[in-house]
Short mmCIF file of C-alpha atoms in Angstrom, two decimals:
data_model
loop_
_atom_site.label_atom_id
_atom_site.label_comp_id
_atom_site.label_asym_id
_atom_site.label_seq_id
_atom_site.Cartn_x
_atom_site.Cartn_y
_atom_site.Cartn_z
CA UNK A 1154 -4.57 -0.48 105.91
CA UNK A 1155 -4.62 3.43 105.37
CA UNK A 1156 -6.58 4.48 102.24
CA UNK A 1157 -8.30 7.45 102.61
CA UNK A 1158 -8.96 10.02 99.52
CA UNK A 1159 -6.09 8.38 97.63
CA UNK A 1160 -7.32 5.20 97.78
CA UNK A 1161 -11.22 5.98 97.15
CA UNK A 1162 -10.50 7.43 93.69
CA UNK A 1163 -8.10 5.11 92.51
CA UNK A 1164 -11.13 2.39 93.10
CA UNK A 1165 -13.52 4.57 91.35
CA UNK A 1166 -11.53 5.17 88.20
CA UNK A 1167 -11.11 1.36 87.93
CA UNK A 1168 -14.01 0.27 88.61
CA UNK A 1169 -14.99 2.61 85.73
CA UNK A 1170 -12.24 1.93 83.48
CA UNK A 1171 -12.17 -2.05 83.99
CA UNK A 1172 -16.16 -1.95 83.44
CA UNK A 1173 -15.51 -0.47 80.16
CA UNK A 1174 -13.13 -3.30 78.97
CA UNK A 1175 -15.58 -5.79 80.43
CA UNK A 1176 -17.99 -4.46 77.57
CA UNK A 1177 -15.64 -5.14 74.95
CA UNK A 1178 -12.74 -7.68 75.58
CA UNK A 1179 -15.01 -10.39 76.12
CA UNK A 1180 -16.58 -10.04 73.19
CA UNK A 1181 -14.36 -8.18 70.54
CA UNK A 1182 -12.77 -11.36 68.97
CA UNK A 1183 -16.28 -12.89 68.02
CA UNK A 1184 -17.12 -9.40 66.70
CA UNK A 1185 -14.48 -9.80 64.24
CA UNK A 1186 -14.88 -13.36 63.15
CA UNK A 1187 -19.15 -13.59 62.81
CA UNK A 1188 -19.46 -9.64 62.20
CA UNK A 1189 -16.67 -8.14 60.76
CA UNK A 1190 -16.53 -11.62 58.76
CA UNK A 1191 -12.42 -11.94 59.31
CA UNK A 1192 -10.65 -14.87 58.68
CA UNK A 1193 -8.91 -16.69 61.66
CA UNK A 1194 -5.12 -15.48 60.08
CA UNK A 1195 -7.03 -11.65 59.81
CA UNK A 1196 -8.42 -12.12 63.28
CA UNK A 1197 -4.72 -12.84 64.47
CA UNK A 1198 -3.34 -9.92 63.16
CA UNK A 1199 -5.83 -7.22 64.29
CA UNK A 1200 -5.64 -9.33 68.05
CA UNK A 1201 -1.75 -8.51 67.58
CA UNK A 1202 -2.38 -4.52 67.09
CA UNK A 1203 -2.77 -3.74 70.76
CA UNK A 1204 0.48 -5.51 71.40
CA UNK A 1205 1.79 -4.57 68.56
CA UNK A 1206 1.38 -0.89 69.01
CA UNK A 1207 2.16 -1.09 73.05
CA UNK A 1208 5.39 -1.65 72.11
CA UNK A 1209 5.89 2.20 70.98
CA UNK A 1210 2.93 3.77 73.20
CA UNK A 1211 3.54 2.18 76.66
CA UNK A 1212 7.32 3.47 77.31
CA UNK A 1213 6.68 6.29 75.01
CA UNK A 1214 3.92 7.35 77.26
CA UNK A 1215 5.21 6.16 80.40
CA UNK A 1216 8.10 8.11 79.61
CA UNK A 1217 6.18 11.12 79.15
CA UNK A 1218 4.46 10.84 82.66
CA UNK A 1219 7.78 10.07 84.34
CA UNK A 1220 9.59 13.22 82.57
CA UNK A 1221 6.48 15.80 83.70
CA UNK A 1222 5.72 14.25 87.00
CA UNK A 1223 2.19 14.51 85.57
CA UNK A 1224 0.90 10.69 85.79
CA UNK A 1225 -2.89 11.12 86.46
CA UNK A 1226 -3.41 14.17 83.45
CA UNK A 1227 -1.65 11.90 81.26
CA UNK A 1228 -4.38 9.03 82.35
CA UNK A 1229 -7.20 11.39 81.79
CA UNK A 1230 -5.91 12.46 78.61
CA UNK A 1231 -5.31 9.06 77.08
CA UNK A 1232 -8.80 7.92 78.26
CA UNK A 1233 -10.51 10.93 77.15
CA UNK A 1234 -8.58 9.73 73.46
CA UNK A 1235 -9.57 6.12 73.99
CA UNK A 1236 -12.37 6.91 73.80
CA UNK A 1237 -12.76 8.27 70.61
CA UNK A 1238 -10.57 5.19 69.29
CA UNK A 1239 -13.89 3.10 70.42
CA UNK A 1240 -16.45 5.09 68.53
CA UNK A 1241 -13.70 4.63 65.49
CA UNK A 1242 -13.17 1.08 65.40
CA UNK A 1243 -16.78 0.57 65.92
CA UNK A 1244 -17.63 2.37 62.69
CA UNK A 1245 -14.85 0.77 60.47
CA UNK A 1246 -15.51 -1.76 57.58
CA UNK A 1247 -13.25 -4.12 56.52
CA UNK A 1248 -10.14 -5.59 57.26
CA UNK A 1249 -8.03 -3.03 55.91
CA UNK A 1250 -9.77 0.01 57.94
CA UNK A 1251 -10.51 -1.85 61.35
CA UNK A 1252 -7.10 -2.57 61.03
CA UNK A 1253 -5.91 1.58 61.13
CA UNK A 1254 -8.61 2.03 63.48
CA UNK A 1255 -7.00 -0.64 65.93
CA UNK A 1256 -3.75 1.22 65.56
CA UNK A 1257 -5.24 4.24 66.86
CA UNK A 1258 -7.19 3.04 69.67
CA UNK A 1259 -4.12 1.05 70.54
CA UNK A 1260 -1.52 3.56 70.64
CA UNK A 1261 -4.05 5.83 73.45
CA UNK A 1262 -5.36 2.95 75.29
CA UNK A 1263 -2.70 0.48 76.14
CA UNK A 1264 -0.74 3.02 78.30
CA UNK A 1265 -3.36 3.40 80.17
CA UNK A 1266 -2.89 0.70 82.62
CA UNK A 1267 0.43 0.77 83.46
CA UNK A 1268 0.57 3.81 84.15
CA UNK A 1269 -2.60 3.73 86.67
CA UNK A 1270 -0.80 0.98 88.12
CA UNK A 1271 2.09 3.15 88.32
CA UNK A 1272 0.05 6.13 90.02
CA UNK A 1273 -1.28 3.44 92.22
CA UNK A 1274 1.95 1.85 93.68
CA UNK A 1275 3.05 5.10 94.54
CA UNK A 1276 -0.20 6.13 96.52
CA UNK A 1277 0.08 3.42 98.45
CA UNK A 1278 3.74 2.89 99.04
CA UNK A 1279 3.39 3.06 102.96
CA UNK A 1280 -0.46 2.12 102.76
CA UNK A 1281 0.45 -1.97 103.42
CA UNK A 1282 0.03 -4.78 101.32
CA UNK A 1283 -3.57 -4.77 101.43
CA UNK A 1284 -4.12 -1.71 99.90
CA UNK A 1285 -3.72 -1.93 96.70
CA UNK A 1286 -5.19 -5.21 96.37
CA UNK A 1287 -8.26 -3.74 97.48
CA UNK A 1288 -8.43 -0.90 95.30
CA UNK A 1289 -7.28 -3.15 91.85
CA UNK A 1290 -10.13 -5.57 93.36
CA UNK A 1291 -12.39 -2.64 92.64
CA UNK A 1292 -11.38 -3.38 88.54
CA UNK A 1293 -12.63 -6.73 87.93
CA UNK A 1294 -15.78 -5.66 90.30
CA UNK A 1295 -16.46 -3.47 87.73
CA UNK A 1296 -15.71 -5.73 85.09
CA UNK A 1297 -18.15 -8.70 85.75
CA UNK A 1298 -20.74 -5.66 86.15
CA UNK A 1299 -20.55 -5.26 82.60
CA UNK A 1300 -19.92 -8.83 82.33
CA UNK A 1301 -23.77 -9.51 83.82
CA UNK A 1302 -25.17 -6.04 82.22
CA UNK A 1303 -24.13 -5.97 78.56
CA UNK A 1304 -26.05 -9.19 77.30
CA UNK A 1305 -29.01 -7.94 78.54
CA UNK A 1306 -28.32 -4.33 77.10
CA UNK A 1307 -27.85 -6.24 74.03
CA UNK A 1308 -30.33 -8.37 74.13
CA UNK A 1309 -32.38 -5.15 74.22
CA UNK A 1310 -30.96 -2.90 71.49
CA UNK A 1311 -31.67 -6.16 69.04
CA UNK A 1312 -35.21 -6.48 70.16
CA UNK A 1313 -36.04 -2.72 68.97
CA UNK A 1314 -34.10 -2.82 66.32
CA UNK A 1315 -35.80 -6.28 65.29
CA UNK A 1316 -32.64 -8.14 64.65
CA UNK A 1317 -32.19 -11.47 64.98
CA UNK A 1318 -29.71 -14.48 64.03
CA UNK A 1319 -29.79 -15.53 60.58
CA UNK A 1320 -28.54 -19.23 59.20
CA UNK A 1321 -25.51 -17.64 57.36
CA UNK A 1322 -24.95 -14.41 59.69
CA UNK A 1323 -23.62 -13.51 62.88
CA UNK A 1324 -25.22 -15.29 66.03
CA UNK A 1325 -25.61 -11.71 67.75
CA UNK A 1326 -26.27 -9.18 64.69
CA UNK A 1327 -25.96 -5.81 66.66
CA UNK A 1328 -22.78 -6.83 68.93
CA UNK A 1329 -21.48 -3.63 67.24
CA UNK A 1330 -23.04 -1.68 69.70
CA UNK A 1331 -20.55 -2.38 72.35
CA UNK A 1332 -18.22 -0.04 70.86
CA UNK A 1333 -20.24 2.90 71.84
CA UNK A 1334 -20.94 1.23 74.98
CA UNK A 1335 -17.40 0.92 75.93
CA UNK A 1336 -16.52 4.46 74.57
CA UNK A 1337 -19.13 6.10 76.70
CA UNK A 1338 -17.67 4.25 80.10
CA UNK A 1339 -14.33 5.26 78.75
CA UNK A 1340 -15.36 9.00 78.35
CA UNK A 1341 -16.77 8.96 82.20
CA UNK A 1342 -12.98 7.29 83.79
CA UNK A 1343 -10.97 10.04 81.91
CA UNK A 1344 -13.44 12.68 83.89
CA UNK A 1345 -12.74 10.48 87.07
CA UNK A 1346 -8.85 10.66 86.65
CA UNK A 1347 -8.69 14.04 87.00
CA UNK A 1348 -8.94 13.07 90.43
CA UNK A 1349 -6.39 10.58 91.02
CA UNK A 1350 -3.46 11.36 92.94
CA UNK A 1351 -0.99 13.95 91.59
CA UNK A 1352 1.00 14.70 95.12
CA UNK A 1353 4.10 13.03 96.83
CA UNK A 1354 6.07 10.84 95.05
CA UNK A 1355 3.72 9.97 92.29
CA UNK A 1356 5.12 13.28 90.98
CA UNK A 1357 8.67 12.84 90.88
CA UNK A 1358 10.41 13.25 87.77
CA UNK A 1359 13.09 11.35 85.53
CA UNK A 1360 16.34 12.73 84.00
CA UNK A 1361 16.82 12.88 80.88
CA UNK A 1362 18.12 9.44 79.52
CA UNK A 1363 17.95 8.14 83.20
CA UNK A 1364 15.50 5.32 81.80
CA UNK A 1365 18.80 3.42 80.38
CA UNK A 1366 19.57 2.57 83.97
CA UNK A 1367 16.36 -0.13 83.91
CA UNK A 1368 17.64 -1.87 81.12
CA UNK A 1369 21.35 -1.98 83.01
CA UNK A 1370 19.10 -3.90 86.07
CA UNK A 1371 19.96 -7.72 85.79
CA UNK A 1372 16.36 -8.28 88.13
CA UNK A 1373 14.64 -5.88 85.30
CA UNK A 1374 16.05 -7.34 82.52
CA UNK A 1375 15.14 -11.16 83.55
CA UNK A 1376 11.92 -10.03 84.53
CA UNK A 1377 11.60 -8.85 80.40
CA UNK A 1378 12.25 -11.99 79.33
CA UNK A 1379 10.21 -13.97 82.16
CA UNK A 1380 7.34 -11.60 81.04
CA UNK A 1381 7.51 -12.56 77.19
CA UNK A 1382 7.58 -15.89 77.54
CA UNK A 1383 4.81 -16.16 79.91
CA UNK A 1384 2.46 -13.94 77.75
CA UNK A 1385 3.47 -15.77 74.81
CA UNK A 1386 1.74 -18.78 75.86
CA UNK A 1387 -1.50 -17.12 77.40
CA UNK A 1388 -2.48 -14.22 75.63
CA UNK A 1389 -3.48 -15.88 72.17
CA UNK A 1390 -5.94 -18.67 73.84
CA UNK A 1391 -7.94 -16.06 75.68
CA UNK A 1392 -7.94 -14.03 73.00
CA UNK A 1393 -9.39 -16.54 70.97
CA UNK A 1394 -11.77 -18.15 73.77
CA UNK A 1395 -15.01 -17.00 72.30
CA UNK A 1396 -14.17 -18.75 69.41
CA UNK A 1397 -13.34 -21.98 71.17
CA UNK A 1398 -16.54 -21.57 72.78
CA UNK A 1399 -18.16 -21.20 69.44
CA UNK A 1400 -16.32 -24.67 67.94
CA UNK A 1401 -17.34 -26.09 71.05
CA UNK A 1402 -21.00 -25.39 70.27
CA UNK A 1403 -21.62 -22.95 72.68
CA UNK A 1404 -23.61 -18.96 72.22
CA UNK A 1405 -22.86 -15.51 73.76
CA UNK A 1406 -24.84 -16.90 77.17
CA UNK A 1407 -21.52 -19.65 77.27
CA UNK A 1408 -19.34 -16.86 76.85
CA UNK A 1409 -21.11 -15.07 79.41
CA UNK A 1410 -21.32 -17.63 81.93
CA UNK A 1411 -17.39 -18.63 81.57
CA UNK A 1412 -16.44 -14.75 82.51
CA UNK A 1413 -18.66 -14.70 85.48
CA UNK A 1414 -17.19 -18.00 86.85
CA UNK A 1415 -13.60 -16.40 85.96
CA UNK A 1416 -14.65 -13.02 87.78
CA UNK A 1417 -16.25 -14.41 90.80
CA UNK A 1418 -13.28 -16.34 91.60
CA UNK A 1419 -10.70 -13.34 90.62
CA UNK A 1420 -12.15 -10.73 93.10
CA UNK A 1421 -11.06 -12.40 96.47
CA UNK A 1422 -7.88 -13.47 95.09
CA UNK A 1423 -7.12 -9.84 93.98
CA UNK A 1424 -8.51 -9.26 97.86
CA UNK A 1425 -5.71 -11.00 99.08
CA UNK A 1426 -2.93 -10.61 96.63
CA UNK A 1427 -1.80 -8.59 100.30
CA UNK A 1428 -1.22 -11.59 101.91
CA UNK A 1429 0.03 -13.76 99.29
CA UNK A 1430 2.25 -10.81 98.64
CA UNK A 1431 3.57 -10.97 102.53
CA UNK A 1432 3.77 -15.15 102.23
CA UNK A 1433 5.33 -16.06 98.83
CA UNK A 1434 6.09 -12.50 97.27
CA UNK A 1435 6.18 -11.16 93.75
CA UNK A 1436 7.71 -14.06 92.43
CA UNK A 1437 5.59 -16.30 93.78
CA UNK A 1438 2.16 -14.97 92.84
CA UNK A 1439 3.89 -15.04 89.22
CA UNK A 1440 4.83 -18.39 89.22
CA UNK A 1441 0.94 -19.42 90.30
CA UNK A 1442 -0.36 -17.17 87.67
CA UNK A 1443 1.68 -18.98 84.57
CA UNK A 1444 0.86 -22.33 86.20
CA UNK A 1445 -2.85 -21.65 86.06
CA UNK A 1446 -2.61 -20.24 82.86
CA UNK A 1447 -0.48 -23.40 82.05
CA UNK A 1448 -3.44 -25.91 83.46
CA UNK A 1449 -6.70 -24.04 82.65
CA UNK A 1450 -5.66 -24.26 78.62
CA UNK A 1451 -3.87 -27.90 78.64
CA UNK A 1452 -7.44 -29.05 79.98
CA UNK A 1453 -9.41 -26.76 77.39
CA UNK A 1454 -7.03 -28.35 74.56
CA UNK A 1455 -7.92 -31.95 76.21
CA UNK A 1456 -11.22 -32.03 76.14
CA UNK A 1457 -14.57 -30.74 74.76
CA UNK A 1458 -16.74 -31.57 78.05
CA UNK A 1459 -18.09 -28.71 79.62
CA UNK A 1460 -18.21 -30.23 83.26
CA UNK A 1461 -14.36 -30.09 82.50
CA UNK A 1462 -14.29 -26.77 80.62
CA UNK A 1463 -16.32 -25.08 83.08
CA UNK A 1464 -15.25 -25.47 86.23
CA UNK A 1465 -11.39 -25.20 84.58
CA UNK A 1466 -12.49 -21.22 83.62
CA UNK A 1467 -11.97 -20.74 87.50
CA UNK A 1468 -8.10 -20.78 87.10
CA UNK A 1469 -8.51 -17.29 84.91
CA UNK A 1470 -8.52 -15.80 88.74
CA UNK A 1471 -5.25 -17.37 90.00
CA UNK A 1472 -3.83 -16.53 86.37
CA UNK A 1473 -4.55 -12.75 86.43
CA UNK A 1474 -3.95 -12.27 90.09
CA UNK A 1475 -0.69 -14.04 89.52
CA UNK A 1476 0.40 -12.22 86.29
CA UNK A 1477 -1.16 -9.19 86.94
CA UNK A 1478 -0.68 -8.31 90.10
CA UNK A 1479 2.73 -9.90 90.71
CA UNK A 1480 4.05 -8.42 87.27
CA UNK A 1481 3.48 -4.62 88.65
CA UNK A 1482 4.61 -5.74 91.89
CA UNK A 1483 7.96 -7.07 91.02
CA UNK A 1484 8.64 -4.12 88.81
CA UNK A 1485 8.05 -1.89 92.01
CA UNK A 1486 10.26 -3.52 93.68
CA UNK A 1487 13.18 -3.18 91.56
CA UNK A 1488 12.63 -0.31 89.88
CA UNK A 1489 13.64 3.44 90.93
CA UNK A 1490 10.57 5.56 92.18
CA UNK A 1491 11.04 8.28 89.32
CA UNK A 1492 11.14 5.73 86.95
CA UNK A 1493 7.87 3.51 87.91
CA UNK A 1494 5.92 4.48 84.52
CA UNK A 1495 8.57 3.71 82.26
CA UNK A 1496 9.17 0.35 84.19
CA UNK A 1497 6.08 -0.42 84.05
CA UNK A 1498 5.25 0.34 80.51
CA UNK A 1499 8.49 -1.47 79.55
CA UNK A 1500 7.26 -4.89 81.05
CA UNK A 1501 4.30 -3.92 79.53
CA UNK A 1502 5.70 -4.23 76.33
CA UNK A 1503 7.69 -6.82 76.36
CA UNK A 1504 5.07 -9.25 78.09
CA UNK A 1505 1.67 -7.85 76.51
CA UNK A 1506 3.71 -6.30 73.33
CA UNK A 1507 5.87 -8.54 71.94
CA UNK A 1508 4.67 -11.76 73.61
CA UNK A 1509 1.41 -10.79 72.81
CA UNK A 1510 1.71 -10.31 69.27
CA UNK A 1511 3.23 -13.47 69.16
CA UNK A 1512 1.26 -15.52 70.74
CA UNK A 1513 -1.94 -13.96 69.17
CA UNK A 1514 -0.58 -14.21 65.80
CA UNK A 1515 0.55 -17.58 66.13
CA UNK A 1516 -2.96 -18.92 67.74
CA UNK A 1517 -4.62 -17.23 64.63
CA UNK A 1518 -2.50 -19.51 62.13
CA UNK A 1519 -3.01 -22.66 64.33
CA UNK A 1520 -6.74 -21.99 64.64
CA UNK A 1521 -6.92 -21.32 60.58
CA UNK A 1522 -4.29 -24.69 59.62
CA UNK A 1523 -4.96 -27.18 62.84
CA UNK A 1524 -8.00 -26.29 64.31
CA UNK A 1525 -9.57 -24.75 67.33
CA UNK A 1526 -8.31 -26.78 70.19
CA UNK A 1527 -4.39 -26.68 69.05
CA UNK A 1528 -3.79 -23.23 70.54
CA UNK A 1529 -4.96 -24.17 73.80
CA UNK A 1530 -3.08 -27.62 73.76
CA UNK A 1531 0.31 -25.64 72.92
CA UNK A 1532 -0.06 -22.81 75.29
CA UNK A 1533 -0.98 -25.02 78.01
CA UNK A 1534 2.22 -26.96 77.55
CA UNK A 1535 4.48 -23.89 77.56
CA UNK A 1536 2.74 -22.09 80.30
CA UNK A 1537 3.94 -25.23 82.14
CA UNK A 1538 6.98 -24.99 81.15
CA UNK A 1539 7.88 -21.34 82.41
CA UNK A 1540 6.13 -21.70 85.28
CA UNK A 1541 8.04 -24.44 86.65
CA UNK A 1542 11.54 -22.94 85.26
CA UNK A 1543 10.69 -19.47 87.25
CA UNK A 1544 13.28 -20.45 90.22
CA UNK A 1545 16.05 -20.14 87.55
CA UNK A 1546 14.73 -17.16 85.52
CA UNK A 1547 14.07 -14.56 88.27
CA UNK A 1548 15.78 -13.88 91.26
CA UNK A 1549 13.75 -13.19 94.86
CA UNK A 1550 13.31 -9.96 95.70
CA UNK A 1551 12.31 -8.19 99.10
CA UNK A 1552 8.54 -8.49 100.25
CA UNK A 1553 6.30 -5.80 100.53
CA UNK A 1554 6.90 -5.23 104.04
CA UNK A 1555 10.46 -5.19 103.50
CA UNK A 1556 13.21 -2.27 102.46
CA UNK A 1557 14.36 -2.94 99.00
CA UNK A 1558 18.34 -2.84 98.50
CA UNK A 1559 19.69 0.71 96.91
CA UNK A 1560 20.64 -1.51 93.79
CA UNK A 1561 16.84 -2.78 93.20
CA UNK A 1562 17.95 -6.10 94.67
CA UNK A 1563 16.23 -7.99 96.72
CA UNK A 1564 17.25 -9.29 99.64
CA UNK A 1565 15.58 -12.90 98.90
#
């Protein structure tokens, strides 16, 4: 595995980024449903914005970077944006004013991955397998930092300020806080992309209108609709899985625990998403992601037990190594070099944007009309459902260690 200077930043801007987002996904739906007082339709809808809004920003964006050949500025300046989008949202009361602040932070922040990704798979396009794996790896490392550190942080900041839980208030009174937490982190990765790569083919540059040729792909365009139908059935439970941890009668420490199990189990996988690339390829690491996905919230919709809950939380690894890592991968496989951000972001938003918003707006109604478990019993089932129906939605494609057709076929 070659890695070198390339390789070393990439891992540092990830770890950096990802611990950011392991301040605040975790913990941003319970936020708005004990502080921001939202209703479970209200939480929905401001779960939907980042979706929502990826559907403009990510191709916009990633059509941007592909046009100037400038990928990594155009991480650094998002970031250094995204930032500021924290401190926003952070500060907003209300429904109606988190709800333009979510806009904003959305439309900066949820390029910011696929394109990274994008600078990434172009780094290491002659690097091997393992490469990337190891550097993405790097992400949720720094993610179940925060994970473990924020808690305590918090835990801190509500000594001094002497707040505590009251009977009709939120169960963690300060959790505000971990907007300027996460905007701070944020602040530090845009400085650190300045150093990603910016050489080679991560600087090639798109035609004008050359983007249409993606959509003219039969693998690309199959992979769209495998993408929003598998998102549509797992975004809105884990979206909503502090919640169901709440119903269930658990606190911030359940919360807590249930990412760590998650993350401990996702870093090895990510480790080897190399070889599982080399044995089953793209389309197999998606098909194990959905079926995890599919399992882990059929069992959380069964049952309230937590030795069944618990141990369950360990499928969120083969889930995001599985969607995550074989999403990107497929897309580099079938996609055109000068056109990897604008693939990417286009999966992006079709998956995360428009399955997203679906699913998180749906699970919001369910959770408000049926009840807490309902989301997890009906994404479970379609998760399922995908995941077994893969061999006749997307077509094989060439392994990482193989030469991908000039059409963006693979050779299966």
């Amino acid at each position: 595995m070659s890695f070198g200077r390339a390789g070393l930043s990439i891992s540092v801007f990830w770890f950096t980024f990802f611990g950011a987002l392991g301040i605040f996904f975790p913990y941003y739906s319970l936020y708005l449903k004990e502080n921001a007082g939202l209703s479970g339709t209200q939480l929905g809808l401001i779960l939907s914005v980042m979706p929502l809004v990826g559907i403009v920003a990510q191709p916009f964006w990633g059509q941007v970077a592909d046009r100037t050949g400038a990928r990594s500025r155009v991480v650094a300046f998002l970031s250094m944006v995204a930032a500021a989008g924290f401190v926003l949202l952070g500060l907003a009361p209300g429904f109606v004013l988190i709800l333009m602040a979510a806009i904003f932070l959305a439309f900066f922040s949820t390029p910011i991955i696929p394109l990274s990704v994008s600078v990434a798979l172009a780094a290491f396009r002659h690097s091997g397998p393992h490469a990337y794996g190891f550097a993405r790896s790097w992400g949720t490392v720094g993610f179940l930092a925060s994970v473990l550190i924020f808690p305590v942080a918090l835990d801190r900041v509500q000594e001094w300020q002497g707040l505590g839980p009251l009977p009709s208030g939120p169960s963690e009174p300060g959790l505000g806080v971990m907007f300027l937490g996460t905007a701070a982190v944020v602040l530090l990765a845009s400085a650190l992309a300045l150093a990603l790569p910016r050489e080679g083919i991560v600087s090639l540059r798109a035609a004008r209108g050359e983007w249409r040729t993606l959509l003219r792909s039969g693998p690309m365009r199959r992979l769209l609709f495998f993408s929003f139908a598998a998102y549509l059935f797992v975004t809105g439970p884990m979206g909503l899985l502090p919640v169901y941890v709440r119903a269930q009668g658990g606190t911030l420490e359940t919360v807590q625990t249930m990412w760590i199990l998650m993350l401990v189990v996702e870093i090895p996988l990510i480790l080897l998403t190399g070889t599982g690339l080399k044995r089953i390829g793209a389309r197999g690491l998606l098909a194990a992601g959905v079926l995890a996905g599919g399992v882990r919230w059929t069992v959380c919709g069964l049952t309230a037990n937590p030795y069944w809950i618990y141990p369950v939380q360990m499928l969120h690894g083969v889930m995001v190594t599985g969607l995550m890592m074989g999403g990107p991968l497929y897309v580099d496989r079938v996609a055109p070099g000068r056109l990897r951000s604008t693939a990417q972001g286009l999966v992006a938003m079709v998956g995360l944007g428009l399955g997203g918003i679906a699913s998180n707006t749906a699970a919001g109604w369910i959770l408000d009309h049926v009840g807490a478990n309902a989301p997890y019993l009906i994404g479970g089932a379609g998760a399922l459902v995908v995941g077994l129906g893969i061999g006749w939605i997307l077509p094989p494609v060439a392994h990482e260690d193989e030469t991908p057709s000039p059409s963006g076929r693979g050779s299966g």
